[in-house]
Structure formats: C-alpha cells, structure tokens
PDB file of C-alpha atoms in Angstrom:
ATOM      1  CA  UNK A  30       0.000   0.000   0.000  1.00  0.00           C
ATOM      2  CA  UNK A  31       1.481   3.881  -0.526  1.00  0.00           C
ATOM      3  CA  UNK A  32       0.274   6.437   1.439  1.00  0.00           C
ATOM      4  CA  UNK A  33       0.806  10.348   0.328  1.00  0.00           C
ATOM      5  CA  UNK A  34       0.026  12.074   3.399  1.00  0.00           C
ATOM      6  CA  UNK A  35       0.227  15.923   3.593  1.00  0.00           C
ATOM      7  CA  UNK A  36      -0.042  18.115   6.706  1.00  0.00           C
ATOM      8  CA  UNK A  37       0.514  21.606   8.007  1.00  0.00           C
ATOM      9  CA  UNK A  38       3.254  22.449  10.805  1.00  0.00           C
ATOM     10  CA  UNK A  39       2.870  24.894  13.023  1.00  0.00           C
ATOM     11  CA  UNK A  40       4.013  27.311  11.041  1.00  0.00           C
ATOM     12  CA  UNK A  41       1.625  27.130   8.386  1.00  0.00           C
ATOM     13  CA  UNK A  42       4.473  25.491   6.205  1.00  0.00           C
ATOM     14  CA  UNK A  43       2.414  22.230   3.930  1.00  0.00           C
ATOM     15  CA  UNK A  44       4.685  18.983   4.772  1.00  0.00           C
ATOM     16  CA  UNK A  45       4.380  16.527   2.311  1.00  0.00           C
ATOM     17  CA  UNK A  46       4.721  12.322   2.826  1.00  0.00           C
ATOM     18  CA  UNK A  47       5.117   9.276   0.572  1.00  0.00           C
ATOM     19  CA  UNK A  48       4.769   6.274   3.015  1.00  0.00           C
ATOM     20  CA  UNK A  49       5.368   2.958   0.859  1.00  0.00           C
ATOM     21  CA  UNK A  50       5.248  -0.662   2.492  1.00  0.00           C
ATOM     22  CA  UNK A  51       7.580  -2.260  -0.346  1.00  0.00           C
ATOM     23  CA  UNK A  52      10.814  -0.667  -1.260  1.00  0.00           C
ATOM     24  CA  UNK A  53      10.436   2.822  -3.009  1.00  0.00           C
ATOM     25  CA  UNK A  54      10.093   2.477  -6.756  1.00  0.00           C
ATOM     26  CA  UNK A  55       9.261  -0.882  -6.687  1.00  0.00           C
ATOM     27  CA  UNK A  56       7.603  -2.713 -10.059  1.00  0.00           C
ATOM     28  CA  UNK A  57       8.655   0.757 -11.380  1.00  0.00           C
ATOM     29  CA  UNK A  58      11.217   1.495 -14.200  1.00  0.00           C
ATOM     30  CA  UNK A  59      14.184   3.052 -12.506  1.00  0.00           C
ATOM     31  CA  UNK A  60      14.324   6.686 -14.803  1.00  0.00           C
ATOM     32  CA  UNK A  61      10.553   6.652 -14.331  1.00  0.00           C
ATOM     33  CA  UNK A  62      10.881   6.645 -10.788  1.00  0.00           C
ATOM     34  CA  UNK A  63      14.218   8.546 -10.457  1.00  0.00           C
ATOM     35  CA  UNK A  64      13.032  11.477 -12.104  1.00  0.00           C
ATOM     36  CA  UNK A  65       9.621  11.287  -9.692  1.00  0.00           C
ATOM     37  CA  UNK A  66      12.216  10.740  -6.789  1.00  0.00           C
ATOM     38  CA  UNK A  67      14.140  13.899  -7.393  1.00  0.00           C
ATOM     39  CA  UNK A  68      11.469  16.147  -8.488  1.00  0.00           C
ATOM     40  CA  UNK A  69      10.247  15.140  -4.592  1.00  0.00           C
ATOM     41  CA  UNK A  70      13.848  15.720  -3.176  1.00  0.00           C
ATOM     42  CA  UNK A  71      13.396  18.876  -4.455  1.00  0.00           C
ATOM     43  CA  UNK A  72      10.347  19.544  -3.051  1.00  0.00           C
ATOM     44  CA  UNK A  73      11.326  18.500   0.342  1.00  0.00           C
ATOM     45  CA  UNK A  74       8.806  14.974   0.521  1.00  0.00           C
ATOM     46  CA  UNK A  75       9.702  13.025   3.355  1.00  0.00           C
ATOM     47  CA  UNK A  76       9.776   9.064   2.335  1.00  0.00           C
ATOM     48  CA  UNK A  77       9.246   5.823   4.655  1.00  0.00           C
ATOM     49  CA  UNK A  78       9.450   2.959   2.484  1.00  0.00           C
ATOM     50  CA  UNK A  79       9.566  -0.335   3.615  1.00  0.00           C
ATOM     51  CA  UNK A  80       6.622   0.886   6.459  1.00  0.00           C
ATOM     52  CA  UNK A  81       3.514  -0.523   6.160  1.00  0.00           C
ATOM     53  CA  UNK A  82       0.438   1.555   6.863  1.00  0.00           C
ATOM     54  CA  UNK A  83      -1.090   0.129  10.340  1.00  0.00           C
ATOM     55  CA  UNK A  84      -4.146   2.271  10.559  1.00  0.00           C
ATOM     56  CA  UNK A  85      -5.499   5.639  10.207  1.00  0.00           C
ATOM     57  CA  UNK A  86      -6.568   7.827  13.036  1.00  0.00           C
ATOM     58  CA  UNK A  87      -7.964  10.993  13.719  1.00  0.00           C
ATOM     59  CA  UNK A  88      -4.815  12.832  13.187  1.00  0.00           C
ATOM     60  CA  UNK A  89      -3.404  10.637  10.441  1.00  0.00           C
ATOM     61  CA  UNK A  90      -2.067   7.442  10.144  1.00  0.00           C
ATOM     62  CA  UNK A  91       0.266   5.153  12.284  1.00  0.00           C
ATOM     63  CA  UNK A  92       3.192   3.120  10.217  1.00  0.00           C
ATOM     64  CA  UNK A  93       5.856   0.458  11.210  1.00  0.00           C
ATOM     65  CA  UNK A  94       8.680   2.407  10.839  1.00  0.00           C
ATOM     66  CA  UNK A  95      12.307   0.787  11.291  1.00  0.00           C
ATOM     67  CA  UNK A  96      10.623  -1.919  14.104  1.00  0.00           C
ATOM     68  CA  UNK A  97       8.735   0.688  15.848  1.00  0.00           C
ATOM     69  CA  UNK A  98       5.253   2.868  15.333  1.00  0.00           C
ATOM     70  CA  UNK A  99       5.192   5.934  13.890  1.00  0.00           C
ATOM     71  CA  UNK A 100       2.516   8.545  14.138  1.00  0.00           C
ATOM     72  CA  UNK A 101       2.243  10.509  11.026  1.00  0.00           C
ATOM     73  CA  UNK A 102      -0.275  13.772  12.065  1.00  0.00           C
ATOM     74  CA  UNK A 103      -1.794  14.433   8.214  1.00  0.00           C
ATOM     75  CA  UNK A 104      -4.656  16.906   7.166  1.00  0.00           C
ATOM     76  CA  UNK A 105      -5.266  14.800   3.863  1.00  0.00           C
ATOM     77  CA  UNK A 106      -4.435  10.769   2.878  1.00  0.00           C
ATOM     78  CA  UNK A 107      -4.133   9.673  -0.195  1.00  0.00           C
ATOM     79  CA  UNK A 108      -3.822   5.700  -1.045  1.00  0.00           C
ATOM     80  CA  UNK A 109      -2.630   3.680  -3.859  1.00  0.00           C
ATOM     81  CA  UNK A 110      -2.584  -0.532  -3.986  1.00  0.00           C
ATOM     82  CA  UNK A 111      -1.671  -2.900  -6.936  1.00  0.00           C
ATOM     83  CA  UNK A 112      -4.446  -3.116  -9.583  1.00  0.00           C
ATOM     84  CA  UNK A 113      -6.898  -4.412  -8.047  1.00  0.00           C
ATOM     85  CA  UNK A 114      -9.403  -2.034  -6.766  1.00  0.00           C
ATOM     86  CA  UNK A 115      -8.928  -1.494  -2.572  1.00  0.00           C
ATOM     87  CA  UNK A 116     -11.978   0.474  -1.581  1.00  0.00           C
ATOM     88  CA  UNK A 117     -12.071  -0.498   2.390  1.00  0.00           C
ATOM     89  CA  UNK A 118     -10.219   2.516   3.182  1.00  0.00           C
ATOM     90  CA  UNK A 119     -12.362   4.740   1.263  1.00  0.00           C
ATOM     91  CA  UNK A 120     -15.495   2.837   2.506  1.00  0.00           C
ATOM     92  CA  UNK A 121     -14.460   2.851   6.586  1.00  0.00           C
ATOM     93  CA  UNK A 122     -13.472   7.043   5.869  1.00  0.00           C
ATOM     94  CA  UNK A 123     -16.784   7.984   4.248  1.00  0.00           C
ATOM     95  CA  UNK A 124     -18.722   5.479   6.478  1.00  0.00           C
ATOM     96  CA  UNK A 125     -16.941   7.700   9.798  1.00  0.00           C
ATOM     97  CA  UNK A 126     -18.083  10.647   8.123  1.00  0.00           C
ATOM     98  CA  UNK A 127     -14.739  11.737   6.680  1.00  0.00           C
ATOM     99  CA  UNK A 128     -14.387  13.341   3.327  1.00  0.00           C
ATOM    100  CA  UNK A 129     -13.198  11.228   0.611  1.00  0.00           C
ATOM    101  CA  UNK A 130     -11.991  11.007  -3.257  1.00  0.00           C
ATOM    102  CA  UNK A 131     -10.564   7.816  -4.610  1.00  0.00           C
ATOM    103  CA  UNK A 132      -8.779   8.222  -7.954  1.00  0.00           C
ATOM    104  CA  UNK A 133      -6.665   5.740  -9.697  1.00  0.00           C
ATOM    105  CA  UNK A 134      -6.785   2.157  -9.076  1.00  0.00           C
ATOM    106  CA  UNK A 135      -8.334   2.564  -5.836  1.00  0.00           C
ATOM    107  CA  UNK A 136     -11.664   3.919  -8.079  1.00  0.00           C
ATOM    108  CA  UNK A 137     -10.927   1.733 -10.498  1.00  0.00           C
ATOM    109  CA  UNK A 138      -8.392   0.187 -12.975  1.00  0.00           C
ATOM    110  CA  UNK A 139      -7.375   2.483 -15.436  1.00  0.00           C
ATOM    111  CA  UNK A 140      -3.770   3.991 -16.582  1.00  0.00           C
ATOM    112  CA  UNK A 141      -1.842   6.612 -15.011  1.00  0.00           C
ATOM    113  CA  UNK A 142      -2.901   9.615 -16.934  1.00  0.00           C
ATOM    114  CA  UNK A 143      -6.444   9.384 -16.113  1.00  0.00           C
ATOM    115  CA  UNK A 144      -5.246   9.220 -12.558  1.00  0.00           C
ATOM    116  CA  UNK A 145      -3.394  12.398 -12.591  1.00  0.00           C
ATOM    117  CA  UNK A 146      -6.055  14.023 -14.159  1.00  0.00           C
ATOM    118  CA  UNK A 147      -8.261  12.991 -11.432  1.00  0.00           C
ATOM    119  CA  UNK A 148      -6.001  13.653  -9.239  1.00  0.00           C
ATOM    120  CA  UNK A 149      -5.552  17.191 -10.340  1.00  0.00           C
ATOM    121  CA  UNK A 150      -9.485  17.444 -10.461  1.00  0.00           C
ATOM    122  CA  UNK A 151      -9.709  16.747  -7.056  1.00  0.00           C
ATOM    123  CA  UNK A 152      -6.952  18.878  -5.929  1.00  0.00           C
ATOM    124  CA  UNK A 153      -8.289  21.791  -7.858  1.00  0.00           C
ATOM    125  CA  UNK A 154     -11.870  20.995  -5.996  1.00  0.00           C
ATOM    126  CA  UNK A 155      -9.946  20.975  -2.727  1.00  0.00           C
TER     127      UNK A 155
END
C-alpha cells in the first residue's frame, strides 16, 4: 500500500509524505521513478518505504517504521494498492463521516494519466 500524506506544521508550512510498504520504486522502471524521486527531493517529501500503513486515526495514520510505530499527524491521505481495486479505506473514511476522493486504481483500474487528471481534479476541488 502507498500512502501520500500531507499536513501543516505549526508554522503554516504544507509537509508533504510518501509512506510505501515495499521498497520505493518498486515494479517501477528506474528513470521513471528517479526522475519522480528527485522532483520530490526537491520539493522537500519526506519518504518511509519499507513501512507498512497500520491504521489511520484521527490525526493521520500510524506506520511500522524501522521496528517501531510511527505517528504521522496528516490533514489529507491519499492511497494507492496494486491493480486491483482497494476500496475499504475509502469505505471505513466515508462510512466515519470523513471526506473522501478515490482516484486511480483505488476507483478503479485504469492507466496513469487518467489518474493524474483525477487527481488534479480533485486537488483543484480541494
């Protein structure tokens, strides 16, 4: 599962996340995902791969982080599995209440350029 989490600090500065359970980039082709990689470097995105998501809270989610927990405070989640549609998330979040938008595979297979364009969609709704 990926998770791109995004929250604000106290400073009103937007922190940005990519939380990955497998190692980063994988099943990707490596210039695909360098050039995605350093475009994020640049724009200061902290990674945790190789942390599986263990739940989300209130404030965000919790990971397994280098054989502890992790508390990740985030003001939006986004999630991403394999291709095959995972909806539970998106089901327990709008069943709690919570606002939700579920583009790419976790709406429904597709390919990649119909989930950045719903992804910008959505962000420009947000």
């Amino acid at each position: 599962m990926l998770a791109g989490i995004s929250a604000v600090n106290t400073s009103g500065a937007s922190l940005m996340s990519f939380v990955d359970a497998l190692p980063l980039g994988n099943g990707l082709l490596p210039r695909l995902f360098g050039a995605y990689r350093d475009r994020m470097v640049e724009l200061g995105v902290f990674f945790f791969d190789n942390s599986p998501v263990l739940r989300l809270t209130s404030e965000g989610i919790d990971i397994a982080h280098a054989g502890s927990m992790l508390s990740l405070k985030a003001d939006v989640v986004v999630t991403a599995i394999g291709t095959v549609p995972e909806t539970h998330l998106a089901d327990a979040l709008k069943d709690c209440g919570i606002p939700c938008h579920s583009i790419g595979d976790c709406a429904g297979i597709g390919d990649a350029l119909k989930a950045v364009r719903d992804g910008a969609d959505i962000g420009r709704m947000l």
